[in-house]
Amino acid sequence: GLVVFTMTMFMFERIRSDATALVVLIALGVFGLVPSSELFLGFSGNAVISIIATMILGAGLDHTGALNRLASWLLRRSKGVEDKLIIWTSAVAGLMSGFMQNPSVTALFLPVASRLSSRTGVTLARLLLPMAAAIVMGDGLTMVGNSPLLMLNDLVLSANRNLPSGTATLTPFPMFQPLPIGIVLLIASLLYFRYPGRKWLRE
């Protein structure tokens, strides 16, 4: 019942997603589904700490003016040509998403895309859709860019602790384990918006 409630609230957003998560967390404790001593252990997980860290990093990059320099560099590389601008912006965002969480990369690149749009006249929507797709594909480049992969390693370590003594343990995945899949997905995304996807962007 709680799973159905959570999915429904996330889909229709009657209340904010963070509020929904807290309500469900409290419900798990109230109904005794999770012991009260373990209710908040999830906040110390690698995935949660990684997301917090990348948000701090993103805020720091914005305050130092690094994003302005990034926008200028992308503009020089693309020479103001729309197709090149889309490819360069999407490629850089996709590569960064391999080392940062998707919301953080998106928050970083929104002001960059906005500055590029105002300087070149390319509409913001035409920059954002390919960029968002590249960010989603690029998070499969490493084990740290993707929250489910981070949680997978946490689950492996947890499973090892629960195995009987003397049993062979599972080995956590190294950082670049999903790299070949991530590269294929990112390149496919870039090629799609360079060729067949151009028609969609024009419309």
mmCIF file with all atom_site columns, C-alpha atoms in Angstrom:
data_model
loop_
_atom_site.group_PDB
_atom_site.id
_atom_site.type_symbol
_atom_site.label_atom_id
_atom_site.label_alt_id
_atom_site.label_comp_id
_atom_site.label_asym_id
_atom_site.label_entity_id
_atom_site.label_seq_id
_atom_site.pdbx_PDB_ins_code
_atom_site.Cartn_x
_atom_site.Cartn_y
_atom_site.Cartn_z
_atom_site.occupancy
_atom_site.B_iso_or_equiv
_atom_site.pdbx_formal_charge
_atom_site.auth_seq_id
_atom_site.auth_comp_id
_atom_site.auth_asym_id
_atom_site.auth_atom_id
_atom_site.pdbx_PDB_model_num
ATOM 1   C CA . GLY A 1 1   ? 0.000  0.000   0.000   1.00 0.00 ? 1   GLY A CA 1
ATOM 2   C CA . LEU A 1 2   ? 2.804  2.417   0.849   1.00 0.00 ? 2   LEU A CA 1
ATOM 3   C CA . VAL A 1 3   ? 4.595  1.606   -2.401  1.00 0.00 ? 3   VAL A CA 1
ATOM 4   C CA . VAL A 1 4   ? 1.423  2.344   -4.425  1.00 0.00 ? 4   VAL A CA 1
ATOM 5   C CA . PHE A 1 5   ? 0.854  5.569   -2.460  1.00 0.00 ? 5   PHE A CA 1
ATOM 6   C CA . THR A 1 6   ? 4.455  6.681   -3.005  1.00 0.00 ? 6   THR A CA 1
ATOM 7   C CA . MET A 1 7   ? 4.398  5.989   -6.759  1.00 0.00 ? 7   MET A CA 1
ATOM 8   C CA . THR A 1 8   ? 1.046  7.751   -7.155  1.00 0.00 ? 8   THR A CA 1
ATOM 9   C CA . MET A 1 9   ? 2.203  10.847  -5.279  1.00 0.00 ? 9   MET A CA 1
ATOM 10  C CA . PHE A 1 10  ? 5.460  11.001  -7.243  1.00 0.00 ? 10  PHE A CA 1
ATOM 11  C CA . MET A 1 11  ? 3.568  10.736  -10.540 1.00 0.00 ? 11  MET A CA 1
ATOM 12  C CA . PHE A 1 12  ? 0.828  13.299  -9.880  1.00 0.00 ? 12  PHE A CA 1
ATOM 13  C CA . GLU A 1 13  ? 2.806  15.588  -7.528  1.00 0.00 ? 13  GLU A CA 1
ATOM 14  C CA . ARG A 1 14  ? -0.133 16.610  -5.339  1.00 0.00 ? 14  ARG A CA 1
ATOM 15  C CA . ILE A 1 15  ? 2.464  17.488  -2.744  1.00 0.00 ? 15  ILE A CA 1
ATOM 16  C CA . ARG A 1 16  ? 6.200  18.015  -3.215  1.00 0.00 ? 16  ARG A CA 1
ATOM 17  C CA . SER A 1 17  ? 8.256  14.866  -3.750  1.00 0.00 ? 17  SER A CA 1
ATOM 18  C CA . ASP A 1 18  ? 10.485 15.531  -0.740  1.00 0.00 ? 18  ASP A CA 1
ATOM 19  C CA . ALA A 1 19  ? 7.403  15.912  1.474   1.00 0.00 ? 19  ALA A CA 1
ATOM 20  C CA . THR A 1 20  ? 6.029  12.632  0.093   1.00 0.00 ? 20  THR A CA 1
ATOM 21  C CA . ALA A 1 21  ? 9.302  10.877  0.929   1.00 0.00 ? 21  ALA A CA 1
ATOM 22  C CA . LEU A 1 22  ? 9.230  12.165  4.507   1.00 0.00 ? 22  LEU A CA 1
ATOM 23  C CA . VAL A 1 23  ? 5.582  11.127  4.963   1.00 0.00 ? 23  VAL A CA 1
ATOM 24  C CA . VAL A 1 24  ? 6.392  7.600   3.787   1.00 0.00 ? 24  VAL A CA 1
ATOM 25  C CA . LEU A 1 25  ? 9.477  7.477   6.012   1.00 0.00 ? 25  LEU A CA 1
ATOM 26  C CA . ILE A 1 26  ? 7.391  8.391   9.067   1.00 0.00 ? 26  ILE A CA 1
ATOM 27  C CA . ALA A 1 27  ? 4.675  5.891   8.051   1.00 0.00 ? 27  ALA A CA 1
ATOM 28  C CA . LEU A 1 28  ? 7.258  3.096   7.895   1.00 0.00 ? 28  LEU A CA 1
ATOM 29  C CA . GLY A 1 29  ? 8.151  3.811   11.527  1.00 0.00 ? 29  GLY A CA 1
ATOM 30  C CA . VAL A 1 30  ? 4.566  4.338   12.746  1.00 0.00 ? 30  VAL A CA 1
ATOM 31  C CA . PHE A 1 31  ? 3.364  1.032   11.270  1.00 0.00 ? 31  PHE A CA 1
ATOM 32  C CA . GLY A 1 32  ? 6.425  -0.818  12.571  1.00 0.00 ? 32  GLY A CA 1
ATOM 33  C CA . LEU A 1 33  ? 7.570  -1.918  9.110   1.00 0.00 ? 33  LEU A CA 1
ATOM 34  C CA . VAL A 1 34  ? 11.088 -0.667  9.913   1.00 0.00 ? 34  VAL A CA 1
ATOM 35  C CA . PRO A 1 35  ? 12.565 -0.613  13.451  1.00 0.00 ? 35  PRO A CA 1
ATOM 36  C CA . SER A 1 36  ? 12.775 2.929   14.791  1.00 0.00 ? 36  SER A CA 1
ATOM 37  C CA . SER A 1 37  ? 16.515 2.510   15.418  1.00 0.00 ? 37  SER A CA 1
ATOM 38  C CA . GLU A 1 38  ? 17.058 1.887   11.688  1.00 0.00 ? 38  GLU A CA 1
ATOM 39  C CA . LEU A 1 39  ? 14.595 4.427   10.312  1.00 0.00 ? 39  LEU A CA 1
ATOM 40  C CA . PHE A 1 40  ? 17.132 7.097   9.393   1.00 0.00 ? 40  PHE A CA 1
ATOM 41  C CA . LEU A 1 41  ? 20.098 4.884   8.456   1.00 0.00 ? 41  LEU A CA 1
ATOM 42  C CA . GLY A 1 42  ? 19.439 5.552   4.772   1.00 0.00 ? 42  GLY A CA 1
ATOM 43  C CA . PHE A 1 43  ? 20.644 9.138   5.165   1.00 0.00 ? 43  PHE A CA 1
ATOM 44  C CA . SER A 1 44  ? 24.188 7.850   5.705   1.00 0.00 ? 44  SER A CA 1
ATOM 45  C CA . GLY A 1 45  ? 24.180 5.826   2.477   1.00 0.00 ? 45  GLY A CA 1
ATOM 46  C CA . ASN A 1 46  ? 26.742 6.525   -0.240  1.00 0.00 ? 46  ASN A CA 1
ATOM 47  C CA . ALA A 1 47  ? 24.040 7.615   -2.700  1.00 0.00 ? 47  ALA A CA 1
ATOM 48  C CA . VAL A 1 48  ? 22.641 10.277  -0.353  1.00 0.00 ? 48  VAL A CA 1
ATOM 49  C CA . ILE A 1 49  ? 26.071 11.648  0.601   1.00 0.00 ? 49  ILE A CA 1
ATOM 50  C CA . SER A 1 50  ? 27.110 11.711  -3.062  1.00 0.00 ? 50  SER A CA 1
ATOM 51  C CA . ILE A 1 51  ? 24.034 13.730  -4.070  1.00 0.00 ? 51  ILE A CA 1
ATOM 52  C CA . ILE A 1 52  ? 24.620 16.235  -1.240  1.00 0.00 ? 52  ILE A CA 1
ATOM 53  C CA . ALA A 1 53  ? 28.294 16.581  -2.197  1.00 0.00 ? 53  ALA A CA 1
ATOM 54  C CA . THR A 1 54  ? 27.585 17.201  -5.887  1.00 0.00 ? 54  THR A CA 1
ATOM 55  C CA . MET A 1 55  ? 24.978 19.853  -5.059  1.00 0.00 ? 55  MET A CA 1
ATOM 56  C CA . ILE A 1 56  ? 27.566 21.666  -2.925  1.00 0.00 ? 56  ILE A CA 1
ATOM 57  C CA . LEU A 1 57  ? 30.086 21.339  -5.759  1.00 0.00 ? 57  LEU A CA 1
ATOM 58  C CA . GLY A 1 58  ? 27.581 22.740  -8.264  1.00 0.00 ? 58  GLY A CA 1
ATOM 59  C CA . ALA A 1 59  ? 26.803 25.748  -6.078  1.00 0.00 ? 59  ALA A CA 1
ATOM 60  C CA . GLY A 1 60  ? 30.516 26.420  -5.692  1.00 0.00 ? 60  GLY A CA 1
ATOM 61  C CA . LEU A 1 61  ? 31.115 26.298  -9.453  1.00 0.00 ? 61  LEU A CA 1
ATOM 62  C CA . ASP A 1 62  ? 28.258 28.729  -10.020 1.00 0.00 ? 62  ASP A CA 1
ATOM 63  C CA . HIS A 1 63  ? 29.494 31.224  -7.398  1.00 0.00 ? 63  HIS A CA 1
ATOM 64  C CA . THR A 1 64  ? 33.073 31.194  -8.700  1.00 0.00 ? 64  THR A CA 1
ATOM 65  C CA . GLY A 1 65  ? 32.005 32.171  -12.221 1.00 0.00 ? 65  GLY A CA 1
ATOM 66  C CA . ALA A 1 66  ? 33.256 28.883  -13.702 1.00 0.00 ? 66  ALA A CA 1
ATOM 67  C CA . LEU A 1 67  ? 29.954 28.455  -15.542 1.00 0.00 ? 67  LEU A CA 1
ATOM 68  C CA . ASN A 1 68  ? 30.455 31.737  -17.399 1.00 0.00 ? 68  ASN A CA 1
ATOM 69  C CA . ARG A 1 69  ? 33.837 30.510  -18.586 1.00 0.00 ? 69  ARG A CA 1
ATOM 70  C CA . LEU A 1 70  ? 32.298 27.180  -19.604 1.00 0.00 ? 70  LEU A CA 1
ATOM 71  C CA . ALA A 1 71  ? 29.631 28.980  -21.658 1.00 0.00 ? 71  ALA A CA 1
ATOM 72  C CA . SER A 1 72  ? 32.317 31.086  -23.377 1.00 0.00 ? 72  SER A CA 1
ATOM 73  C CA . TRP A 1 73  ? 34.402 27.984  -24.137 1.00 0.00 ? 73  TRP A CA 1
ATOM 74  C CA . LEU A 1 74  ? 31.406 26.160  -25.655 1.00 0.00 ? 74  LEU A CA 1
ATOM 75  C CA . LEU A 1 75  ? 30.615 29.216  -27.746 1.00 0.00 ? 75  LEU A CA 1
ATOM 76  C CA . ARG A 1 76  ? 34.175 29.327  -29.119 1.00 0.00 ? 76  ARG A CA 1
ATOM 77  C CA . ARG A 1 77  ? 34.235 25.612  -29.879 1.00 0.00 ? 77  ARG A CA 1
ATOM 78  C CA . SER A 1 78  ? 30.911 25.684  -31.727 1.00 0.00 ? 78  SER A CA 1
ATOM 79  C CA . LYS A 1 79  ? 31.575 29.061  -33.423 1.00 0.00 ? 79  LYS A CA 1
ATOM 80  C CA . GLY A 1 80  ? 27.925 29.923  -32.834 1.00 0.00 ? 80  GLY A CA 1
ATOM 81  C CA . VAL A 1 81  ? 26.666 27.230  -35.255 1.00 0.00 ? 81  VAL A CA 1
ATOM 82  C CA . GLU A 1 82  ? 23.489 25.682  -33.842 1.00 0.00 ? 82  GLU A CA 1
ATOM 83  C CA . ASP A 1 83  ? 24.234 22.027  -34.681 1.00 0.00 ? 83  ASP A CA 1
ATOM 84  C CA . LYS A 1 84  ? 27.744 22.239  -33.227 1.00 0.00 ? 84  LYS A CA 1
ATOM 85  C CA . LEU A 1 85  ? 26.468 24.106  -30.180 1.00 0.00 ? 85  LEU A CA 1
ATOM 86  C CA . ILE A 1 86  ? 23.924 21.372  -29.444 1.00 0.00 ? 86  ILE A CA 1
ATOM 87  C CA . ILE A 1 87  ? 26.510 18.601  -29.877 1.00 0.00 ? 87  ILE A CA 1
ATOM 88  C CA . TRP A 1 88  ? 29.191 20.288  -27.745 1.00 0.00 ? 88  TRP A CA 1
ATOM 89  C CA . THR A 1 89  ? 26.829 21.299  -24.952 1.00 0.00 ? 89  THR A CA 1
ATOM 90  C CA . SER A 1 90  ? 25.206 17.855  -24.828 1.00 0.00 ? 90  SER A CA 1
ATOM 91  C CA . ALA A 1 91  ? 28.543 16.012  -24.962 1.00 0.00 ? 91  ALA A CA 1
ATOM 92  C CA . VAL A 1 92  ? 30.101 18.009  -22.113 1.00 0.00 ? 92  VAL A CA 1
ATOM 93  C CA . ALA A 1 93  ? 26.942 17.688  -19.986 1.00 0.00 ? 93  ALA A CA 1
ATOM 94  C CA . GLY A 1 94  ? 26.797 13.945  -20.676 1.00 0.00 ? 94  GLY A CA 1
ATOM 95  C CA . LEU A 1 95  ? 30.434 13.420  -19.688 1.00 0.00 ? 95  LEU A CA 1
ATOM 96  C CA . MET A 1 96  ? 29.963 15.410  -16.470 1.00 0.00 ? 96  MET A CA 1
ATOM 97  C CA . SER A 1 97  ? 26.917 13.348  -15.547 1.00 0.00 ? 97  SER A CA 1
ATOM 98  C CA . GLY A 1 98  ? 29.176 10.314  -15.274 1.00 0.00 ? 98  GLY A CA 1
ATOM 99  C CA . PHE A 1 99  ? 30.756 11.884  -12.186 1.00 0.00 ? 99  PHE A CA 1
ATOM 100 C CA . MET A 1 100 ? 27.843 13.862  -10.727 1.00 0.00 ? 100 MET A CA 1
ATOM 101 C CA . GLN A 1 101 ? 24.176 13.159  -10.052 1.00 0.00 ? 101 GLN A CA 1
ATOM 102 C CA . ASN A 1 102 ? 21.728 14.076  -12.835 1.00 0.00 ? 102 ASN A CA 1
ATOM 103 C CA . PRO A 1 103 ? 19.863 16.818  -10.894 1.00 0.00 ? 103 PRO A CA 1
ATOM 104 C CA . SER A 1 104 ? 23.181 18.495  -10.066 1.00 0.00 ? 104 SER A CA 1
ATOM 105 C CA . VAL A 1 105 ? 24.415 18.436  -13.674 1.00 0.00 ? 105 VAL A CA 1
ATOM 106 C CA . THR A 1 106 ? 21.069 19.722  -14.908 1.00 0.00 ? 106 THR A CA 1
ATOM 107 C CA . ALA A 1 107 ? 21.116 22.542  -12.353 1.00 0.00 ? 107 ALA A CA 1
ATOM 108 C CA . LEU A 1 108 ? 24.670 23.389  -13.450 1.00 0.00 ? 108 LEU A CA 1
ATOM 109 C CA . PHE A 1 109 ? 23.879 23.478  -17.155 1.00 0.00 ? 109 PHE A CA 1
ATOM 110 C CA . LEU A 1 110 ? 20.590 25.375  -17.043 1.00 0.00 ? 110 LEU A CA 1
ATOM 111 C CA . PRO A 1 111 ? 22.311 28.753  -16.590 1.00 0.00 ? 111 PRO A CA 1
ATOM 112 C CA . VAL A 1 112 ? 24.974 27.752  -19.145 1.00 0.00 ? 112 VAL A CA 1
ATOM 113 C CA . ALA A 1 113 ? 22.304 26.884  -21.728 1.00 0.00 ? 113 ALA A CA 1
ATOM 114 C CA . SER A 1 114 ? 20.434 30.091  -20.936 1.00 0.00 ? 114 SER A CA 1
ATOM 115 C CA . ARG A 1 115 ? 23.560 32.196  -21.539 1.00 0.00 ? 115 ARG A CA 1
ATOM 116 C CA . LEU A 1 116 ? 24.311 30.366  -24.791 1.00 0.00 ? 116 LEU A CA 1
ATOM 117 C CA . SER A 1 117 ? 20.734 30.861  -25.967 1.00 0.00 ? 117 SER A CA 1
ATOM 118 C CA . SER A 1 118 ? 20.807 34.600  -25.285 1.00 0.00 ? 118 SER A CA 1
ATOM 119 C CA . ARG A 1 119 ? 24.178 35.012  -27.036 1.00 0.00 ? 119 ARG A CA 1
ATOM 120 C CA . THR A 1 120 ? 23.404 32.945  -30.156 1.00 0.00 ? 120 THR A CA 1
ATOM 121 C CA . GLY A 1 121 ? 19.643 33.316  -30.620 1.00 0.00 ? 121 GLY A CA 1
ATOM 122 C CA . VAL A 1 122 ? 19.137 29.529  -30.508 1.00 0.00 ? 122 VAL A CA 1
ATOM 123 C CA . THR A 1 123 ? 15.929 28.893  -28.556 1.00 0.00 ? 123 THR A CA 1
ATOM 124 C CA . LEU A 1 124 ? 16.479 27.446  -25.098 1.00 0.00 ? 124 LEU A CA 1
ATOM 125 C CA . ALA A 1 125 ? 14.153 24.489  -25.691 1.00 0.00 ? 125 ALA A CA 1
ATOM 126 C CA . ARG A 1 126 ? 16.280 23.324  -28.646 1.00 0.00 ? 126 ARG A CA 1
ATOM 127 C CA . LEU A 1 127 ? 19.346 23.219  -26.403 1.00 0.00 ? 127 LEU A CA 1
ATOM 128 C CA . LEU A 1 128 ? 17.680 21.660  -23.358 1.00 0.00 ? 128 LEU A CA 1
ATOM 129 C CA . LEU A 1 129 ? 16.095 18.539  -24.876 1.00 0.00 ? 129 LEU A CA 1
ATOM 130 C CA . PRO A 1 130 ? 19.317 17.051  -26.362 1.00 0.00 ? 130 PRO A CA 1
ATOM 131 C CA . MET A 1 131 ? 21.238 18.134  -23.268 1.00 0.00 ? 131 MET A CA 1
ATOM 132 C CA . ALA A 1 132 ? 18.780 16.406  -20.924 1.00 0.00 ? 132 ALA A CA 1
ATOM 133 C CA . ALA A 1 133 ? 18.911 13.201  -22.985 1.00 0.00 ? 133 ALA A CA 1
ATOM 134 C CA . ALA A 1 134 ? 22.726 13.229  -22.911 1.00 0.00 ? 134 ALA A CA 1
ATOM 135 C CA . ILE A 1 135 ? 22.732 13.735  -19.137 1.00 0.00 ? 135 ILE A CA 1
ATOM 136 C CA . VAL A 1 136 ? 20.450 10.717  -18.645 1.00 0.00 ? 136 VAL A CA 1
ATOM 137 C CA . MET A 1 137 ? 22.595 8.540   -20.933 1.00 0.00 ? 137 MET A CA 1
ATOM 138 C CA . GLY A 1 138 ? 25.909 9.769   -19.531 1.00 0.00 ? 138 GLY A CA 1
ATOM 139 C CA . ASP A 1 139 ? 25.144 8.796   -15.956 1.00 0.00 ? 139 ASP A CA 1
ATOM 140 C CA . GLY A 1 140 ? 25.924 5.210   -16.934 1.00 0.00 ? 140 GLY A CA 1
ATOM 141 C CA . LEU A 1 141 ? 29.595 6.016   -17.553 1.00 0.00 ? 141 LEU A CA 1
ATOM 142 C CA . THR A 1 142 ? 30.655 5.340   -13.948 1.00 0.00 ? 142 THR A CA 1
ATOM 143 C CA . MET A 1 143 ? 29.356 3.833   -10.722 1.00 0.00 ? 143 MET A CA 1
ATOM 144 C CA . VAL A 1 144 ? 29.140 7.261   -9.033  1.00 0.00 ? 144 VAL A CA 1
ATOM 145 C CA . GLY A 1 145 ? 26.998 9.124   -11.551 1.00 0.00 ? 145 GLY A CA 1
ATOM 146 C CA . ASN A 1 146 ? 23.972 6.905   -11.124 1.00 0.00 ? 146 ASN A CA 1
ATOM 147 C CA . SER A 1 147 ? 22.125 6.571   -7.807  1.00 0.00 ? 147 SER A CA 1
ATOM 148 C CA . PRO A 1 148 ? 20.861 2.992   -8.465  1.00 0.00 ? 148 PRO A CA 1
ATOM 149 C CA . LEU A 1 149 ? 24.423 1.860   -9.186  1.00 0.00 ? 149 LEU A CA 1
ATOM 150 C CA . LEU A 1 150 ? 25.661 3.485   -5.981  1.00 0.00 ? 150 LEU A CA 1
ATOM 151 C CA . MET A 1 151 ? 22.906 1.722   -4.061  1.00 0.00 ? 151 MET A CA 1
ATOM 152 C CA . LEU A 1 152 ? 23.790 -1.553  -5.799  1.00 0.00 ? 152 LEU A CA 1
ATOM 153 C CA . ASN A 1 153 ? 27.288 -1.456  -4.305  1.00 0.00 ? 153 ASN A CA 1
ATOM 154 C CA . ASP A 1 154 ? 25.778 -0.647  -0.887  1.00 0.00 ? 154 ASP A CA 1
ATOM 155 C CA . LEU A 1 155 ? 23.526 -3.703  -1.241  1.00 0.00 ? 155 LEU A CA 1
ATOM 156 C CA . VAL A 1 156 ? 26.506 -5.891  -2.176  1.00 0.00 ? 156 VAL A CA 1
ATOM 157 C CA . LEU A 1 157 ? 28.362 -4.795  0.978   1.00 0.00 ? 157 LEU A CA 1
ATOM 158 C CA . SER A 1 158 ? 25.223 -5.370  3.060   1.00 0.00 ? 158 SER A CA 1
ATOM 159 C CA . ALA A 1 159 ? 24.781 -8.844  1.571   1.00 0.00 ? 159 ALA A CA 1
ATOM 160 C CA . ASN A 1 160 ? 28.411 -9.692  2.390   1.00 0.00 ? 160 ASN A CA 1
ATOM 161 C CA . ARG A 1 161 ? 27.827 -8.817  6.066   1.00 0.00 ? 161 ARG A CA 1
ATOM 162 C CA . ASN A 1 162 ? 24.843 -11.182 6.215   1.00 0.00 ? 162 ASN A CA 1
ATOM 163 C CA . LEU A 1 163 ? 26.576 -14.163 4.611   1.00 0.00 ? 163 LEU A CA 1
ATOM 164 C CA . PRO A 1 164 ? 27.573 -17.078 6.862   1.00 0.00 ? 164 PRO A CA 1
ATOM 165 C CA . SER A 1 165 ? 31.226 -17.099 7.905   1.00 0.00 ? 165 SER A CA 1
ATOM 166 C CA . GLY A 1 166 ? 33.467 -18.902 5.429   1.00 0.00 ? 166 GLY A CA 1
ATOM 167 C CA . THR A 1 167 ? 31.170 -18.189 2.478   1.00 0.00 ? 167 THR A CA 1
ATOM 168 C CA . ALA A 1 168 ? 32.673 -16.479 -0.574  1.00 0.00 ? 168 ALA A CA 1
ATOM 169 C CA . THR A 1 169 ? 31.745 -12.798 -0.560  1.00 0.00 ? 169 THR A CA 1
ATOM 170 C CA . LEU A 1 170 ? 30.567 -10.680 -3.472  1.00 0.00 ? 170 LEU A CA 1
ATOM 171 C CA . THR A 1 171 ? 32.983 -8.120  -4.914  1.00 0.00 ? 171 THR A CA 1
ATOM 172 C CA . PRO A 1 172 ? 31.677 -4.533  -5.203  1.00 0.00 ? 172 PRO A CA 1
ATOM 173 C CA . PHE A 1 173 ? 31.750 -3.168  -8.732  1.00 0.00 ? 173 PHE A CA 1
ATOM 174 C CA . PRO A 1 174 ? 34.732 -0.911  -9.607  1.00 0.00 ? 174 PRO A CA 1
ATOM 175 C CA . MET A 1 175 ? 34.132 2.711   -10.593 1.00 0.00 ? 175 MET A CA 1
ATOM 176 C CA . PHE A 1 176 ? 34.298 2.274   -14.383 1.00 0.00 ? 176 PHE A CA 1
ATOM 177 C CA . GLN A 1 177 ? 32.462 -1.072  -14.607 1.00 0.00 ? 177 GLN A CA 1
ATOM 178 C CA . PRO A 1 178 ? 29.532 0.296   -16.709 1.00 0.00 ? 178 PRO A CA 1
ATOM 179 C CA . LEU A 1 179 ? 31.774 2.497   -18.941 1.00 0.00 ? 179 LEU A CA 1
ATOM 180 C CA . PRO A 1 180 ? 31.322 0.577   -22.262 1.00 0.00 ? 180 PRO A CA 1
ATOM 181 C CA . ILE A 1 181 ? 27.522 0.689   -21.936 1.00 0.00 ? 181 ILE A CA 1
ATOM 182 C CA . GLY A 1 182 ? 27.570 4.353   -20.929 1.00 0.00 ? 182 GLY A CA 1
ATOM 183 C CA . ILE A 1 183 ? 29.741 5.322   -23.922 1.00 0.00 ? 183 ILE A CA 1
ATOM 184 C CA . VAL A 1 184 ? 27.415 3.549   -26.367 1.00 0.00 ? 184 VAL A CA 1
ATOM 185 C CA . LEU A 1 185 ? 24.329 5.199   -24.865 1.00 0.00 ? 185 LEU A CA 1
ATOM 186 C CA . LEU A 1 186 ? 25.873 8.676   -24.842 1.00 0.00 ? 186 LEU A CA 1
ATOM 187 C CA . ILE A 1 187 ? 27.095 8.439   -28.444 1.00 0.00 ? 187 ILE A CA 1
ATOM 188 C CA . ALA A 1 188 ? 23.689 7.119   -29.551 1.00 0.00 ? 188 ALA A CA 1
ATOM 189 C CA . SER A 1 189 ? 22.003 10.109  -27.910 1.00 0.00 ? 189 SER A CA 1
ATOM 190 C CA . LEU A 1 190 ? 24.363 12.599  -29.584 1.00 0.00 ? 190 LEU A CA 1
ATOM 191 C CA . LEU A 1 191 ? 23.963 10.981  -33.003 1.00 0.00 ? 191 LEU A CA 1
ATOM 192 C CA . TYR A 1 192 ? 20.185 10.872  -32.689 1.00 0.00 ? 192 TYR A CA 1
ATOM 193 C CA . PHE A 1 193 ? 19.836 14.612  -32.119 1.00 0.00 ? 193 PHE A CA 1
ATOM 194 C CA . ARG A 1 194 ? 22.481 15.310  -34.785 1.00 0.00 ? 194 ARG A CA 1
ATOM 195 C CA . TYR A 1 195 ? 20.586 13.472  -37.531 1.00 0.00 ? 195 TYR A CA 1
ATOM 196 C CA . PRO A 1 196 ? 16.968 12.151  -37.206 1.00 0.00 ? 196 PRO A CA 1
ATOM 197 C CA . GLY A 1 197 ? 16.229 14.216  -34.111 1.00 0.00 ? 197 GLY A CA 1
ATOM 198 C CA . ARG A 1 198 ? 16.981 17.502  -35.873 1.00 0.00 ? 198 ARG A CA 1
ATOM 199 C CA . LYS A 1 199 ? 13.507 17.454  -37.415 1.00 0.00 ? 199 LYS A CA 1
ATOM 200 C CA . TRP A 1 200 ? 11.892 17.199  -33.966 1.00 0.00 ? 200 TRP A CA 1
ATOM 201 C CA . LEU A 1 201 ? 13.963 20.092  -32.700 1.00 0.00 ? 201 LEU A CA 1
ATOM 202 C CA . ARG A 1 202 ? 12.932 22.273  -35.653 1.00 0.00 ? 202 ARG A CA 1
ATOM 203 C CA . GLU A 1 203 ? 9.269  21.546  -34.980 1.00 0.00 ? 203 GLU A CA 1
#
